[in-house]
Amino acid sequence: MERSRRSFLKIAGISVLGVGAKPLSQALAAAQGSKTGPDPRALPGKRWAMVVDLKKPCPDNCRDCFEACHKTHNVPSMPNPKDEVKWIWNESFPHAFPGQEHDFLDEALKKHPVIVLCNHCDNPPCVRVCPTKATFKREDGIVMMDYHRCIGCRFCMAGCPFGARSLNWRDPRPFIKELNKEFPTRTRGVVEKCNFCEERLAKGQKPACVEACKEKVLFFGDLEDAGSEIRRLLKVRTAIRRKPQLGTMPQVYYLV
Amino acid sequence: MYNAGKIIIGLVVFVALMTFPFWYNAGRAAVAPELVLPTKEKQCVESTSFMRAKHMELIDEWRHAVVREGQRIYVGLGGKKFDMSLQNTCMSCHNEKEKFCDRCHTYVAVSPNCWSCHLEPKEMK
């Protein structure tokens, strides 16, 4: 039997439709009966940000925020400073704000240690350079690490102008003082950083550092909510950000 | 064919050696591992047959949903809701990793690297 090209193409087209029907119906079925959802307790927020009050002193070198953060997230304390893992730490004013210091800056402010952490930038260079998309920005602005995908290439460390990321050069577990049993540790060869306590936000809690701060130096909230505490603070006080000239749009604000 | 005898003997020896594991173990199935099921909970997030066949896919879906999509609640069998967490949900029932996870994983020779980050119940105590 002779078959024309036209009839062959017709049959081929119908066959392709048939082959595609099963995956399509499966995809539709999966979309309808989604079995996952967010925790109803989660804090609602469209753009999370932090505000640090530099006018308030941390008396007696208070380290409550650091300790709360490191305990919550199983951050190891490495004996060798070269292996150090940093989520939240202190920096001197000239180091935190290069180019924004001058000879006549208030002495108290100049000497004041500056609490620094991942800035959860609006335009994060770490996300752009990550080859595996292990670092990504969530819709609510949190710059997240997916440790399952991290290959330890450290491009993000090179990209971040704030040094907010650390590589686990060694297995961190033996160096964790007290294990938090609800949070995983990291493994050798992955990069880690502050996650704005996204696991706590999902349960309706504020970040551990903010909650632990007795002196009310740290504030956390939703920038898109005009009635939030941080918006009120940013309205009545002058705030600076770290290295704004780089265009990464940091979302940690420092009240001066 | 030159040296036919040597070549044929060589081939016979080669085939015998290569197939040694097959005929040596023929008819002797390795004993399937016996698992110790949790006592405090009778029902897993999905049916036993589903979990047996697809727990790895489920865990992979969970990790994607939690880390990348911020979805943390899983609606399991009978509409019961679970926190999607290997360390906090799975391991709170399956608190004897050696007698549950490891027995099968050793039997089929797979070694998932979950435990280099997630804490196993031994460390949770």
Tab-separated table of C-alpha atoms in Angstrom, chain A:
chain	number	residue	atom	x	y	z
A	1	MET	CA	0.000	0.000	0.000
A	2	GLU	CA	1.357	3.366	-0.939
A	3	ARG	CA	1.203	5.980	1.768
A	4	SER	CA	1.395	9.656	1.030
A	5	ARG	CA	3.613	11.991	2.993
A	6	ARG	CA	0.482	13.831	4.132
A	7	SER	CA	-1.120	10.760	5.682
A	8	PHE	CA	2.185	9.753	7.315
A	9	LEU	CA	2.504	13.167	8.961
A	10	LYS	CA	-1.097	12.999	10.171
A	11	ILE	CA	-0.552	9.637	11.863
A	12	ALA	CA	2.777	10.771	13.304
A	13	GLY	CA	1.154	13.881	14.775
A	14	ILE	CA	-1.655	11.922	16.407
A	15	SER	CA	0.848	9.426	17.816
A	16	VAL	CA	2.923	12.208	19.393
A	17	LEU	CA	-0.221	13.579	21.042
A	18	GLY	CA	-0.965	10.142	22.423
A	19	VAL	CA	2.552	9.722	23.841
A	20	GLY	CA	2.351	13.105	25.530
A	21	ALA	CA	-1.062	12.468	27.076
A	22	LYS	CA	0.088	10.308	29.984
A	23	PRO	CA	2.746	12.626	31.449
A	24	LEU	CA	0.360	15.552	30.935
A	25	SER	CA	-2.469	13.851	32.811
A	26	GLN	CA	-0.031	12.869	35.570
A	27	ALA	CA	1.193	16.429	35.896
A	28	LEU	CA	-2.370	17.716	36.087
A	29	ALA	CA	-3.278	15.150	38.721
A	30	ALA	CA	-0.245	16.099	40.797
A	31	ALA	CA	-1.097	19.789	40.558
A	32	GLN	CA	-4.648	19.192	41.737
A	33	GLY	CA	-3.953	17.051	44.766
A	34	SER	CA	-0.992	18.870	46.280
A	35	LYS	CA	-0.081	17.214	49.529
A	36	THR	CA	2.215	19.923	50.823
A	37	GLY	CA	1.569	23.345	52.226
A	38	PRO	CA	3.040	26.043	54.455
A	39	ASP	CA	2.794	25.914	58.222
A	40	PRO	CA	-0.255	27.942	59.292
A	41	ARG	CA	1.764	29.415	62.173
A	42	ALA	CA	4.292	31.013	59.777
A	43	LEU	CA	4.886	34.750	60.170
A	44	PRO	CA	3.447	36.637	57.221
A	45	GLY	CA	5.992	38.843	55.507
A	46	LYS	CA	6.775	40.068	52.013
A	47	ARG	CA	10.261	41.486	52.536
A	48	TRP	CA	12.125	40.569	55.693
A	49	ALA	CA	14.787	42.952	56.987
A	50	MET	CA	16.761	43.673	60.128
A	51	VAL	CA	17.527	46.914	61.905
A	52	VAL	CA	20.521	47.293	64.239
A	53	ASP	CA	20.609	50.246	66.624
A	54	LEU	CA	24.198	51.488	66.820
A	55	LYS	CA	23.343	54.103	69.467
A	56	LYS	CA	22.535	51.482	72.051
A	57	PRO	CA	25.573	49.930	73.675
A	58	CYS	CA	25.991	46.222	74.238
A	59	PRO	CA	27.020	46.336	77.925
A	60	ASP	CA	29.873	44.150	79.171
A	61	ASN	CA	30.477	42.830	75.673
A	62	CYS	CA	27.083	41.154	75.743
A	63	ARG	CA	27.097	38.248	73.310
A	64	ASP	CA	23.573	36.946	73.802
A	65	CYS	CA	22.630	37.299	70.140
A	66	PHE	CA	25.724	35.451	68.891
A	67	GLU	CA	25.303	32.664	71.382
A	68	ALA	CA	21.590	32.232	70.653
A	69	CYS	CA	22.246	32.099	66.902
A	70	HIS	CA	25.141	29.680	67.131
A	71	LYS	CA	23.340	27.416	69.550
A	72	THR	CA	20.166	27.326	67.436
A	73	HIS	CA	21.993	26.507	64.223
A	74	ASN	CA	24.772	24.234	65.475
A	75	VAL	CA	27.461	26.688	64.399
A	76	PRO	CA	30.836	25.224	65.384
A	77	SER	CA	33.487	27.181	67.251
A	78	MET	CA	36.664	26.288	65.425
A	79	PRO	CA	39.926	26.503	67.361
A	80	ASN	CA	41.855	27.711	64.310
A	81	PRO	CA	40.642	31.152	63.151
A	82	LYS	CA	41.328	30.094	59.549
A	83	ASP	CA	38.543	27.500	59.844
A	84	GLU	CA	36.124	29.952	61.473
A	85	VAL	CA	32.433	29.675	60.591
A	86	LYS	CA	30.574	32.974	60.904
A	87	TRP	CA	26.835	33.614	60.963
A	88	ILE	CA	26.711	36.740	63.127
A	89	TRP	CA	29.761	38.499	64.509
A	90	ASN	CA	31.286	41.866	65.463
A	91	GLU	CA	33.201	44.190	63.161
A	92	SER	CA	34.801	47.574	63.893
A	93	PHE	CA	33.058	50.628	62.442
A	94	PRO	CA	35.710	51.390	59.787
A	95	HIS	CA	35.679	47.766	58.667
A	96	ALA	CA	31.913	47.503	58.543
A	97	PHE	CA	31.433	50.842	56.790
A	98	PRO	CA	34.538	51.585	54.715
A	99	GLY	CA	34.348	55.035	53.177
A	100	GLN	CA	31.707	56.200	55.610
A	101	GLU	CA	34.109	57.047	58.467
A	102	HIS	CA	35.850	60.404	58.893
A	103	ASP	CA	38.141	62.084	61.433
A	104	PHE	CA	35.347	63.827	63.256
A	105	LEU	CA	32.987	60.900	63.605
A	106	ASP	CA	31.534	60.530	67.078
A	107	GLU	CA	34.176	58.689	69.110
A	108	ALA	CA	31.580	56.477	70.767
A	109	LEU	CA	30.216	55.414	67.402
A	110	LYS	CA	33.700	54.835	65.985
A	111	LYS	CA	34.584	52.510	68.865
A	112	HIS	CA	31.209	50.810	68.926
A	113	PRO	CA	31.430	47.228	67.706
A	114	VAL	CA	29.061	46.690	64.797
A	115	ILE	CA	26.978	43.521	64.752
A	116	VAL	CA	27.186	42.127	61.226
A	117	LEU	CA	25.522	39.186	59.497
A	118	CYS	CA	24.374	38.190	56.027
A	119	ASN	CA	22.670	41.241	54.551
A	120	HIS	CA	20.082	39.269	52.580
A	121	CYS	CA	20.691	41.676	49.700
A	122	ASP	CA	18.008	42.576	47.217
A	123	ASN	CA	20.558	42.084	44.459
A	124	PRO	CA	22.731	39.318	45.882
A	125	PRO	CA	25.946	38.620	43.961
A	126	CYS	CA	26.264	35.234	45.666
A	127	VAL	CA	23.082	34.039	43.973
A	128	ARG	CA	24.276	35.235	40.592
A	129	VAL	CA	27.592	33.392	40.786
A	130	CYS	CA	26.403	30.108	42.293
A	131	PRO	CA	26.763	27.488	39.543
A	132	THR	CA	24.419	24.941	41.127
A	133	LYS	CA	21.688	27.297	42.389
A	134	ALA	CA	22.458	26.120	45.904
A	135	THR	CA	22.180	29.769	46.884
A	136	PHE	CA	18.908	31.325	45.917
A	137	LYS	CA	16.709	34.228	46.913
A	138	ARG	CA	13.246	33.499	48.224
A	139	GLU	CA	10.264	35.657	47.393
A	140	ASP	CA	10.319	37.137	50.872
A	141	GLY	CA	13.896	38.302	50.306
A	142	ILE	CA	15.726	35.697	52.359
A	143	VAL	CA	18.899	34.553	50.642
A	144	MET	CA	18.929	30.830	51.308
A	145	MET	CA	21.476	28.065	51.125
A	146	ASP	CA	20.462	24.607	49.984
A	147	TYR	CA	23.268	22.586	51.536
A	148	HIS	CA	22.177	19.529	49.569
A	149	ARG	CA	23.287	21.234	46.387
A	150	CYS	CA	26.396	23.051	47.567
A	151	ILE	CA	29.546	21.743	45.910
A	152	GLY	CA	31.872	23.935	47.954
A	153	CYS	CA	33.223	25.879	44.976
A	154	ARG	CA	33.254	29.079	47.076
A	155	PHE	CA	32.204	31.347	44.202
A	156	CYS	CA	29.620	32.801	46.593
A	157	MET	CA	32.357	33.613	49.088
A	158	ALA	CA	34.226	35.440	46.359
A	159	GLY	CA	31.040	37.190	45.261
A	160	CYS	CA	29.899	38.349	48.690
A	161	PRO	CA	31.442	41.736	49.513
A	162	PHE	CA	30.607	41.341	53.202
A	163	GLY	CA	32.451	38.101	53.970
A	164	ALA	CA	29.199	36.668	55.246
A	165	ARG	CA	29.906	33.123	54.114
A	166	SER	CA	32.174	30.460	55.500
A	167	LEU	CA	33.367	27.162	54.103
A	168	ASN	CA	33.473	24.125	56.331
A	169	TRP	CA	37.083	23.142	55.842
A	170	ARG	CA	36.690	20.393	58.424
A	171	ASP	CA	33.835	18.298	59.756
A	172	PRO	CA	32.138	20.799	62.079
A	173	ARG	CA	30.452	18.290	64.390
A	174	PRO	CA	33.259	17.735	66.912
A	175	PHE	CA	33.481	21.510	67.404
A	176	ILE	CA	29.847	22.125	68.297
A	177	LYS	CA	29.615	22.768	72.017
A	178	GLU	CA	26.023	21.693	72.453
A	179	LEU	CA	24.012	20.070	69.663
A	180	ASN	CA	20.588	21.499	68.935
A	181	LYS	CA	18.715	18.328	68.170
A	182	GLU	CA	16.110	20.025	66.011
A	183	PHE	CA	18.485	21.522	63.455
A	184	PRO	CA	20.983	19.691	61.247
A	185	THR	CA	24.684	20.379	61.310
A	186	ARG	CA	26.665	20.966	58.156
A	187	THR	CA	29.230	18.706	56.610
A	188	ARG	CA	32.755	19.223	55.389
A	189	GLY	CA	32.951	21.008	52.041
A	190	VAL	CA	29.792	23.097	52.102
A	191	VAL	CA	29.489	26.840	52.469
A	192	GLU	CA	27.149	28.201	55.108
A	193	LYS	CA	25.740	31.501	56.319
A	194	CYS	CA	22.960	33.188	58.272
A	195	ASN	CA	19.494	32.171	57.062
A	196	PHE	CA	17.506	34.904	58.885
A	197	CYS	CA	16.156	32.013	60.985
A	198	GLU	CA	13.798	30.984	58.209
A	199	GLU	CA	13.048	27.769	60.116
A	200	ARG	CA	11.873	29.873	63.068
A	201	LEU	CA	9.838	32.277	60.925
A	202	ALA	CA	8.047	29.238	59.528
A	203	LYS	CA	6.928	28.394	63.060
A	204	GLY	CA	5.865	31.931	63.887
A	205	GLN	CA	8.958	32.848	65.879
A	206	LYS	CA	11.307	35.814	65.453
A	207	PRO	CA	14.975	35.198	64.679
A	208	ALA	CA	16.936	33.785	67.599
A	209	CYS	CA	19.320	36.769	67.813
A	210	VAL	CA	16.461	39.288	67.981
A	211	GLU	CA	14.662	37.242	70.594
A	212	ALA	CA	17.798	36.824	72.714
A	213	CYS	CA	18.744	40.525	72.667
A	214	LYS	CA	17.825	41.997	76.046
A	215	GLU	CA	19.046	45.513	75.206
A	216	LYS	CA	16.709	45.917	72.222
A	217	VAL	CA	19.550	46.519	69.802
A	218	LEU	CA	18.152	44.247	67.078
A	219	PHE	CA	14.802	44.589	65.345
A	220	PHE	CA	13.258	42.366	62.703
A	221	GLY	CA	10.229	42.806	60.527
A	222	ASP	CA	8.533	43.206	57.175
A	223	LEU	CA	9.667	46.205	55.121
A	224	GLU	CA	6.552	46.111	52.959
A	225	ASP	CA	4.320	46.470	55.986
A	226	ALA	CA	4.092	50.245	56.529
A	227	GLY	CA	2.955	49.743	60.109
A	228	SER	CA	5.834	47.487	61.163
A	229	GLU	CA	8.280	48.410	63.910
A	230	ILE	CA	11.246	48.529	61.567
A	231	ARG	CA	9.451	50.882	59.156
A	232	ARG	CA	8.655	53.193	62.069
A	233	LEU	CA	12.310	53.148	63.163
A	234	LEU	CA	13.550	53.829	59.644
A	235	LYS	CA	11.150	56.770	59.433
A	236	VAL	CA	12.204	58.524	62.638
A	237	ARG	CA	15.940	57.660	62.681
A	238	THR	CA	18.742	57.951	60.161
A	239	ALA	CA	19.909	54.580	58.895
A	240	ILE	CA	22.994	53.563	56.933
A	241	ARG	CA	23.764	50.353	55.127
A	242	ARG	CA	27.004	48.515	54.447
A	243	LYS	CA	28.797	49.283	51.163
A	244	PRO	CA	25.734	50.766	49.447
A	245	GLN	CA	27.927	51.884	46.519
A	246	LEU	CA	28.223	48.248	45.377
A	247	GLY	CA	24.545	48.117	44.482
A	248	THR	CA	23.799	44.862	46.281
A	249	MET	CA	21.012	46.611	48.244
A	250	PRO	CA	21.673	45.163	51.710
A	251	GLN	CA	18.597	44.728	53.864
A	252	VAL	CA	20.258	45.114	57.245
A	253	TYR	CA	19.936	48.732	58.352
A	254	TYR	CA	22.099	50.433	60.983
A	255	LEU	CA	20.574	53.298	62.979
A	256	VAL	CA	23.130	56.043	63.735
